[in-house]
PDB file of C-alpha atoms and ligand atoms in Angstrom:
ATOM      1  CA  MET A   1      19.585  23.825  -8.338  1.00  0.00           C
ATOM      2  CA  THR A   2      17.066  21.403  -9.518  1.00  0.00           C
ATOM      3  CA  LYS A   3      16.302  20.295 -12.959  1.00  0.00           C
ATOM      4  CA  ASP A   4      13.509  21.371 -15.095  1.00  0.00           C
ATOM      5  CA  VAL A   5      10.482  18.743 -14.934  1.00  0.00           C
ATOM      6  CA  MET A   6      10.958  17.760 -18.848  1.00  0.00           C
ATOM      7  CA  ASP A   7      14.440  17.368 -18.286  1.00  0.00           C
ATOM      8  CA  ALA A   8      13.729  15.276 -14.970  1.00  0.00           C
ATOM      9  CA  ILE A   9      11.053  12.966 -16.737  1.00  0.00           C
ATOM     10  CA  ARG A  10      13.276  12.118 -19.891  1.00  0.00           C
ATOM     11  CA  GLU A  11      16.398  11.553 -17.788  1.00  0.00           C
ATOM     12  CA  ARG A  12      15.105   9.643 -14.747  1.00  0.00           C
ATOM     13  CA  ARG A  13      16.069   6.158 -15.021  1.00  0.00           C
ATOM     14  CA  SER A  14      15.459   3.001 -12.432  1.00  0.00           C
ATOM     15  CA  ILE A  15      19.121   3.036 -10.275  1.00  0.00           C
ATOM     16  CA  ARG A  16      19.344  -0.331  -8.624  1.00  0.00           C
ATOM     17  CA  HIS A  17      23.226   0.269  -7.493  1.00  0.00           C
ATOM     18  CA  PHE A  18      23.917   2.939  -4.672  1.00  0.00           C
ATOM     19  CA  ALA A  19      27.007   4.676  -3.326  1.00  0.00           C
ATOM     20  CA  PRO A  20      27.619   4.134   0.208  1.00  0.00           C
ATOM     21  CA  ASP A  21      27.084   8.244   0.287  1.00  0.00           C
ATOM     22  CA  SER A  22      24.293   9.645   2.633  1.00  0.00           C
ATOM     23  CA  VAL A  23      21.372  11.407   1.993  1.00  0.00           C
ATOM     24  CA  ASP A  24      20.610  14.562   4.097  1.00  0.00           C
ATOM     25  CA  GLU A  25      17.350  14.186   5.898  1.00  0.00           C
ATOM     26  CA  PHE A  26      16.454  18.111   4.271  1.00  0.00           C
ATOM     27  CA  THR A  27      16.349  16.621   0.724  1.00  0.00           C
ATOM     28  CA  VAL A  28      14.507  13.396   1.585  1.00  0.00           C
ATOM     29  CA  GLY A  29      12.102  15.754   3.206  1.00  0.00           C
ATOM     30  CA  ARG A  30      11.938  17.938  -0.212  1.00  0.00           C
ATOM     31  CA  ILE A  31      11.406  14.698  -2.022  1.00  0.00           C
ATOM     32  CA  LEU A  32       8.496  13.665   0.476  1.00  0.00           C
ATOM     33  CA  GLU A  33       7.049  17.185  -0.002  1.00  0.00           C
ATOM     34  CA  ALA A  34       6.894  16.180  -3.632  1.00  0.00           C
ATOM     35  CA  GLY A  35       4.973  12.952  -3.053  1.00  0.00           C
ATOM     36  CA  ALA A  36       2.405  14.559  -0.853  1.00  0.00           C
ATOM     37  CA  SER A  37       1.928  17.344  -3.527  1.00  0.00           C
ATOM     38  CA  ALA A  38       0.266  14.621  -5.921  1.00  0.00           C
ATOM     39  CA  PRO A  39      -3.171  14.972  -6.867  1.00  0.00           C
ATOM     40  CA  SER A  40      -5.783  12.462  -5.132  1.00  0.00           C
ATOM     41  CA  ALA A  41      -9.225  11.989  -5.730  1.00  0.00           C
ATOM     42  CA  GLY A  42     -11.005  14.439  -3.769  1.00  0.00           C
ATOM     43  CA  ASN A  43      -8.085  15.717  -2.274  1.00  0.00           C
ATOM     44  CA  ILE A  44      -8.249  12.744   0.440  1.00  0.00           C
ATOM     45  CA  GLN A  45      -4.650  12.234   0.166  1.00  0.00           C
ATOM     46  CA  PRO A  46      -4.885   8.576   1.221  1.00  0.00           C
ATOM     47  CA  TRP A  47      -1.418   7.667   1.958  1.00  0.00           C
ATOM     48  CA  THR A  48       1.401   7.648   4.218  1.00  0.00           C
ATOM     49  CA  PHE A  49       5.296   7.578   3.677  1.00  0.00           C
ATOM     50  CA  TYR A  50       7.720   6.124   5.733  1.00  0.00           C
ATOM     51  CA  ALA A  51      11.491   7.016   5.367  1.00  0.00           C
ATOM     52  CA  VAL A  52      13.578   4.278   6.183  1.00  0.00           C
ATOM     53  CA  PHE A  53      17.268   4.923   7.272  1.00  0.00           C
ATOM     54  CA  ARG A  54      17.653   1.932   9.696  1.00  0.00           C
ATOM     55  CA  GLN A  55      19.885  -0.702   8.013  1.00  0.00           C
ATOM     56  CA  ASP A  56      17.939  -3.678   9.854  1.00  0.00           C
ATOM     57  CA  ILE A  57      14.576  -2.542   8.472  1.00  0.00           C
ATOM     58  CA  LYS A  58      16.155  -1.971   4.986  1.00  0.00           C
ATOM     59  CA  ASP A  59      17.546  -5.614   5.329  1.00  0.00           C
ATOM     60  CA  ARG A  60      14.120  -7.029   6.202  1.00  0.00           C
ATOM     61  CA  LEU A  61      12.540  -4.844   3.264  1.00  0.00           C
ATOM     62  CA  SER A  62      14.775  -6.574   0.700  1.00  0.00           C
ATOM     63  CA  LYS A  63      14.013 -10.055   2.155  1.00  0.00           C
ATOM     64  CA  ALA A  64      10.452  -9.089   1.619  1.00  0.00           C
ATOM     65  CA  ALA A  65      11.117  -8.247  -1.942  1.00  0.00           C
ATOM     66  CA  TYR A  66      12.722 -11.250  -3.045  1.00  0.00           C
ATOM     67  CA  ALA A  67      16.144 -10.273  -1.789  1.00  0.00           C
ATOM     68  CA  GLN A  68      16.570  -7.014  -4.231  1.00  0.00           C
ATOM     69  CA  GLU A  69      19.560  -5.731  -3.421  1.00  0.00           C
ATOM     70  CA  SER A  70      19.080  -2.063  -4.180  1.00  0.00           C
ATOM     71  CA  LEU A  71      17.025  -2.112  -0.789  1.00  0.00           C
ATOM     72  CA  ILE A  72      19.983  -2.962   1.193  1.00  0.00           C
ATOM     73  CA  SER A  73      22.513  -0.591  -0.369  1.00  0.00           C
ATOM     74  CA  ALA A  74      20.515   2.469  -0.662  1.00  0.00           C
ATOM     75  CA  PRO A  75      21.006   4.850   2.245  1.00  0.00           C
ATOM     76  CA  VAL A  76      17.237   5.356   2.404  1.00  0.00           C
ATOM     77  CA  VAL A  77      14.176   3.556   1.229  1.00  0.00           C
ATOM     78  CA  ILE A  78      10.835   5.321   0.971  1.00  0.00           C
ATOM     79  CA  VAL A  79       7.806   3.337   1.503  1.00  0.00           C
ATOM     80  CA  VAL A  80       4.409   4.562   0.168  1.00  0.00           C
ATOM     81  CA  CYS A  81       1.298   3.029   1.917  1.00  0.00           C
ATOM     82  CA  ALA A  82      -2.134   3.537   0.811  1.00  0.00           C
ATOM     83  CA  LEU A  83      -5.189   3.781   2.894  1.00  0.00           C
ATOM     84  CA  PRO A  84      -7.663   2.371   0.827  1.00  0.00           C
ATOM     85  CA  GLU A  85     -10.468   2.901   3.493  1.00  0.00           C
ATOM     86  CA  ASP A  86     -10.087   6.623   3.626  1.00  0.00           C
ATOM     87  CA  THR A  87     -10.937   6.725  -0.209  1.00  0.00           C
ATOM     88  CA  ALA A  88     -13.573   4.427   0.318  1.00  0.00           C
ATOM     89  CA  ALA A  89     -15.364   6.170   3.021  1.00  0.00           C
ATOM     90  CA  ARG A  90     -16.225   8.891   0.050  1.00  0.00           C
ATOM     91  CA  TYR A  91     -16.288   6.858  -3.163  1.00  0.00           C
ATOM     92  CA  GLY A  92     -17.024   3.095  -2.164  1.00  0.00           C
ATOM     93  CA  GLU A  93     -15.494   0.540  -4.089  1.00  0.00           C
ATOM     94  CA  ARG A  94     -14.261   2.744  -6.976  1.00  0.00           C
ATOM     95  CA  GLY A  95     -12.333   4.896  -4.420  1.00  0.00           C
ATOM     96  CA  ARG A  96     -10.963   1.703  -2.529  1.00  0.00           C
ATOM     97  CA  SER A  97      -9.502  -0.552  -5.343  1.00  0.00           C
ATOM     98  CA  LEU A  98      -8.838   2.369  -8.232  1.00  0.00           C
ATOM     99  CA  TYR A  99      -8.677   5.941  -7.096  1.00  0.00           C
ATOM    100  CA  CYS A 100      -6.681   4.853  -3.788  1.00  0.00           C
ATOM    101  CA  LEU A 101      -3.888   3.218  -6.245  1.00  0.00           C
ATOM    102  CA  GLN A 102      -3.898   5.965  -8.597  1.00  0.00           C
ATOM    103  CA  ASP A 103      -3.188   8.550  -5.973  1.00  0.00           C
ATOM    104  CA  THR A 104      -0.502   6.630  -4.389  1.00  0.00           C
ATOM    105  CA  ALA A 105       1.118   5.900  -8.047  1.00  0.00           C
ATOM    106  CA  ALA A 106       0.949   9.698  -8.962  1.00  0.00           C
ATOM    107  CA  ALA A 107       2.603  10.045  -5.457  1.00  0.00           C
ATOM    108  CA  THR A 108       5.421   7.737  -6.143  1.00  0.00           C
ATOM    109  CA  GLN A 109       6.138   9.191  -9.547  1.00  0.00           C
ATOM    110  CA  ASN A 110       6.367  12.641  -7.817  1.00  0.00           C
ATOM    111  CA  ILE A 111       8.989  10.884  -5.621  1.00  0.00           C
ATOM    112  CA  LEU A 112      10.897   9.519  -8.442  1.00  0.00           C
ATOM    113  CA  LEU A 113      10.898  12.917 -10.423  1.00  0.00           C
ATOM    114  CA  ALA A 114      11.858  14.598  -7.309  1.00  0.00           C
ATOM    115  CA  ALA A 115      14.793  12.590  -6.706  1.00  0.00           C
ATOM    116  CA  GLU A 116      15.957  12.873 -10.368  1.00  0.00           C
ATOM    117  CA  ALA A 117      15.644  16.669  -9.885  1.00  0.00           C
ATOM    118  CA  PHE A 118      17.892  16.603  -6.856  1.00  0.00           C
ATOM    119  CA  GLY A 119      20.533  14.535  -8.498  1.00  0.00           C
ATOM    120  CA  LEU A 120      19.507  11.313  -6.904  1.00  0.00           C
ATOM    121  CA  GLY A 121      19.078   7.797  -8.101  1.00  0.00           C
ATOM    122  CA  SER A 122      15.942   5.884  -7.277  1.00  0.00           C
ATOM    123  CA  CYS A 123      13.701   2.917  -8.483  1.00  0.00           C
ATOM    124  CA  TRP A 124       9.938   2.103  -8.110  1.00  0.00           C
ATOM    125  CA  VAL A 125      10.200  -1.491  -6.442  1.00  0.00           C
ATOM    126  CA  GLY A 126       6.576  -3.122  -6.629  1.00  0.00           C
ATOM    127  CA  ALA A 127       7.505  -6.802  -6.497  1.00  0.00           C
ATOM    128  CA  PHE A 128       7.365  -7.572  -2.568  1.00  0.00           C
ATOM    129  CA  GLU A 129       5.391  -9.632   0.228  1.00  0.00           C
ATOM    130  CA  GLU A 130       3.066  -6.924   1.365  1.00  0.00           C
ATOM    131  CA  THR A 131       2.476  -8.636   4.817  1.00  0.00           C
ATOM    132  CA  ALA A 132       6.151  -8.746   5.160  1.00  0.00           C
ATOM    133  CA  VAL A 133       7.081  -5.182   4.522  1.00  0.00           C
ATOM    134  CA  ALA A 134       3.832  -3.983   6.825  1.00  0.00           C
ATOM    135  CA  ALA A 135       5.415  -6.391   9.477  1.00  0.00           C
ATOM    136  CA  ALA A 136       8.991  -4.766   9.142  1.00  0.00           C
ATOM    137  CA  LEU A 137       7.694  -1.182   9.459  1.00  0.00           C
ATOM    138  CA  GLY A 138       4.961  -1.901  11.895  1.00  0.00           C
ATOM    139  CA  CYS A 139       2.230  -0.396   9.854  1.00  0.00           C
ATOM    140  CA  ALA A 140      -1.401   0.441  11.180  1.00  0.00           C
ATOM    141  CA  ARG A 141      -4.265  -1.692  10.228  1.00  0.00           C
ATOM    142  CA  GLY A 142      -5.646  -0.292   6.857  1.00  0.00           C
ATOM    143  CA  GLU A 143      -1.938   0.941   5.805  1.00  0.00           C
ATOM    144  CA  ARG A 144      -1.321  -1.014   2.535  1.00  0.00           C
ATOM    145  CA  PRO A 145       2.499  -0.857   1.152  1.00  0.00           C
ATOM    146  CA  VAL A 146       1.986  -0.178  -2.422  1.00  0.00           C
ATOM    147  CA  ALA A 147       5.704   0.992  -3.659  1.00  0.00           C
ATOM    148  CA  LEU A 148       9.250   0.853  -2.281  1.00  0.00           C
ATOM    149  CA  VAL A 149      11.568   3.537  -3.460  1.00  0.00           C
ATOM    150  CA  PRO A 150      15.382   3.158  -2.810  1.00  0.00           C
ATOM    151  CA  LEU A 151      16.855   6.596  -2.771  1.00  0.00           C
ATOM    152  CA  GLY A 152      20.796   7.471  -3.096  1.00  0.00           C
ATOM    153  CA  PHE A 153      23.584   8.462  -5.321  1.00  0.00           C
ATOM    154  CA  SER A 154      24.195   6.006  -8.300  1.00  0.00           C
ATOM    155  CA  ALA A 155      27.292   3.994  -7.936  1.00  0.00           C
ATOM    156  CA  GLY A 156      27.984   4.893 -11.282  1.00  0.00           C
ATOM    157  CA  GLU A 157      25.032   3.083 -13.059  1.00  0.00           C
ATOM    158  CA  LYS A 158      24.073   5.273 -16.001  1.00  0.00           C
ATOM    159  CA  PRO A 159      21.508   2.908 -17.565  1.00  0.00           C
ATOM    160  CA  GLN A 160      20.562   3.701 -21.411  1.00  0.00           C
ATOM    161  CA  PRO A 161      17.224   4.473 -21.677  1.00  0.00           C
ATOM    162  CA  PRO A 162      14.913   1.444 -22.259  1.00  0.00           C
ATOM    163  CA  ALA A 163      13.005   1.396 -25.859  1.00  0.00           C
ATOM    164  CA  ARG A 164       9.458   3.117 -25.510  1.00  0.00           C
ATOM    165  CA  TYR A 165       6.689   2.190 -28.212  1.00  0.00           C
ATOM    166  CA  ASP A 166       6.400   4.870 -30.612  1.00  0.00           C
ATOM    167  CA  LEU A 167       3.692   7.452 -30.112  1.00  0.00           C
ATOM    168  CA  SER A 168       2.099   6.436 -33.299  1.00  0.00           C
ATOM    169  CA  ARG A 169       1.340   2.980 -31.818  1.00  0.00           C
ATOM    170  CA  THR A 170       0.073   4.277 -28.263  1.00  0.00           C
ATOM    171  CA  VAL A 171      -1.697   7.600 -29.059  1.00  0.00           C
ATOM    172  CA  LYS A 172      -5.164   7.685 -30.759  1.00  0.00           C
ATOM    173  CA  ILE A 173      -5.804  11.142 -31.966  1.00  0.00           C
ATOM    174  CA  LEU A 174      -9.672  11.829 -32.355  1.00  0.00           C
ATOM    175  CA  HIS A 175     -10.377  15.178 -34.458  1.00  0.00           C
TER     176      HIS A 175
HETATM  177  C1  LIG B 201       4.814  -0.768 -10.728  1.00  0.00           C
HETATM  178  C2  LIG B 201       5.983  -0.940 -11.040  1.00  0.00           C
HETATM  179  C3  LIG B 201       6.599  -2.113 -10.356  1.00  0.00           C
HETATM  180  C4  LIG B 201       8.205  -1.923 -10.374  1.00  0.00           C
HETATM  181  N1  LIG B 201       8.780  -3.133  -9.896  1.00  0.00           N
HETATM  182  C5  LIG B 201      10.054  -3.227  -9.886  1.00  0.00           C
HETATM  183  C6  LIG B 201      10.681  -4.245  -8.974  1.00  0.00           C
HETATM  184  O1  LIG B 201      10.307  -4.622  -8.263  1.00  0.00           O
HETATM  185  N2  LIG B 201      12.352  -4.134  -9.322  1.00  0.00           N
HETATM  186  C7  LIG B 201      12.783  -3.467  -9.955  1.00  0.00           C
HETATM  187  O2  LIG B 201      14.101  -3.245 -10.170  1.00  0.00           O
HETATM  188  N3  LIG B 201      12.093  -2.493 -10.997  1.00  0.00           N
HETATM  189  C8  LIG B 201      10.982  -2.479 -10.798  1.00  0.00           C
HETATM  190  N4  LIG B 201      10.291  -1.502 -11.661  1.00  0.00           N
HETATM  191  C9  LIG B 201      10.715  -0.303 -12.475  1.00  0.00           C
HETATM  192  C10 LIG B 201      10.836  -1.040 -13.889  1.00  0.00           C
HETATM  193  O3  LIG B 201      11.381  -2.295 -13.901  1.00  0.00           O
HETATM  194  C11 LIG B 201      11.388   0.377 -14.985  1.00  0.00           C
HETATM  195  O4  LIG B 201      10.589   1.344 -14.698  1.00  0.00           O
HETATM  196  C12 LIG B 201      11.181   0.142 -16.201  1.00  0.00           C
HETATM  197  O5  LIG B 201      11.942  -1.172 -16.707  1.00  0.00           O
HETATM  198  C13 LIG B 201      11.628   1.119 -17.068  1.00  0.00           C
HETATM  199  O6  LIG B 201      12.832   1.526 -16.737  1.00  0.00           O
HETATM  200  P1  LIG B 201      12.947   3.270 -16.565  1.00  0.00           P
HETATM  201  O7  LIG B 201      12.350   3.325 -15.175  1.00  0.00           O
HETATM  202  O8  LIG B 201      14.503   3.180 -16.423  1.00  0.00           O
HETATM  203  O9  LIG B 201      12.315   3.959 -17.316  1.00  0.00           O
HETATM  204  C14 LIG B 201       8.947  -1.355 -11.316  1.00  0.00           C
HETATM  205  C15 LIG B 201       8.356  -0.359 -12.182  1.00  0.00           C
HETATM  206  C16 LIG B 201       6.792  -0.166 -11.689  1.00  0.00           C
HETATM  207  C17 LIG B 201       6.189   1.191 -12.706  1.00  0.00           C
END
């Protein structure tokens, strides 16, 4: 039983402390399918996803991410990589520097929401040394790691929703 999409959007929080319980590969597969279902410019799908279960690689990812502990304690870390040249081949510079990153951001958000729908905690980790992450994964040339997503059962952490600006500040309605 998974959650309604609006509930998942409302209830998702960044989780950074994980229980040692493993996450089964079937569920990880469903979450990756959600990532791969994201929209992308021209449907180019300029991404690859790594699902890292190996502790030694998770340790290296954590080192590359300024020792963020969530990447060590999570039973699995998903790494979203962008393929900028795939998008550039059709859309030039705008494809390389904008569409490709928008596409992989959409895929990352789908992953976070699918994790929430399956009752798992996750966090979008963007602070890391790209070259160190690429080396830990053995990325091919042209694969650019853009997001790390530790995934697992929350170790009891239930963060309060951080404040968001009121819509009256962020929405501009033009009739
Ligand atoms: C692009 C991006 C990079 C982020 N990088 C990190 C990070 O390196 N480490 C971390 O713990 N959280 C990171 N976060 C999570 C944010 O801190 C979090 O989404 C924000 O505080 C709002 O909390 P919420 O996700 O619970 O709504 C990042 C989020 C985004 C979108």
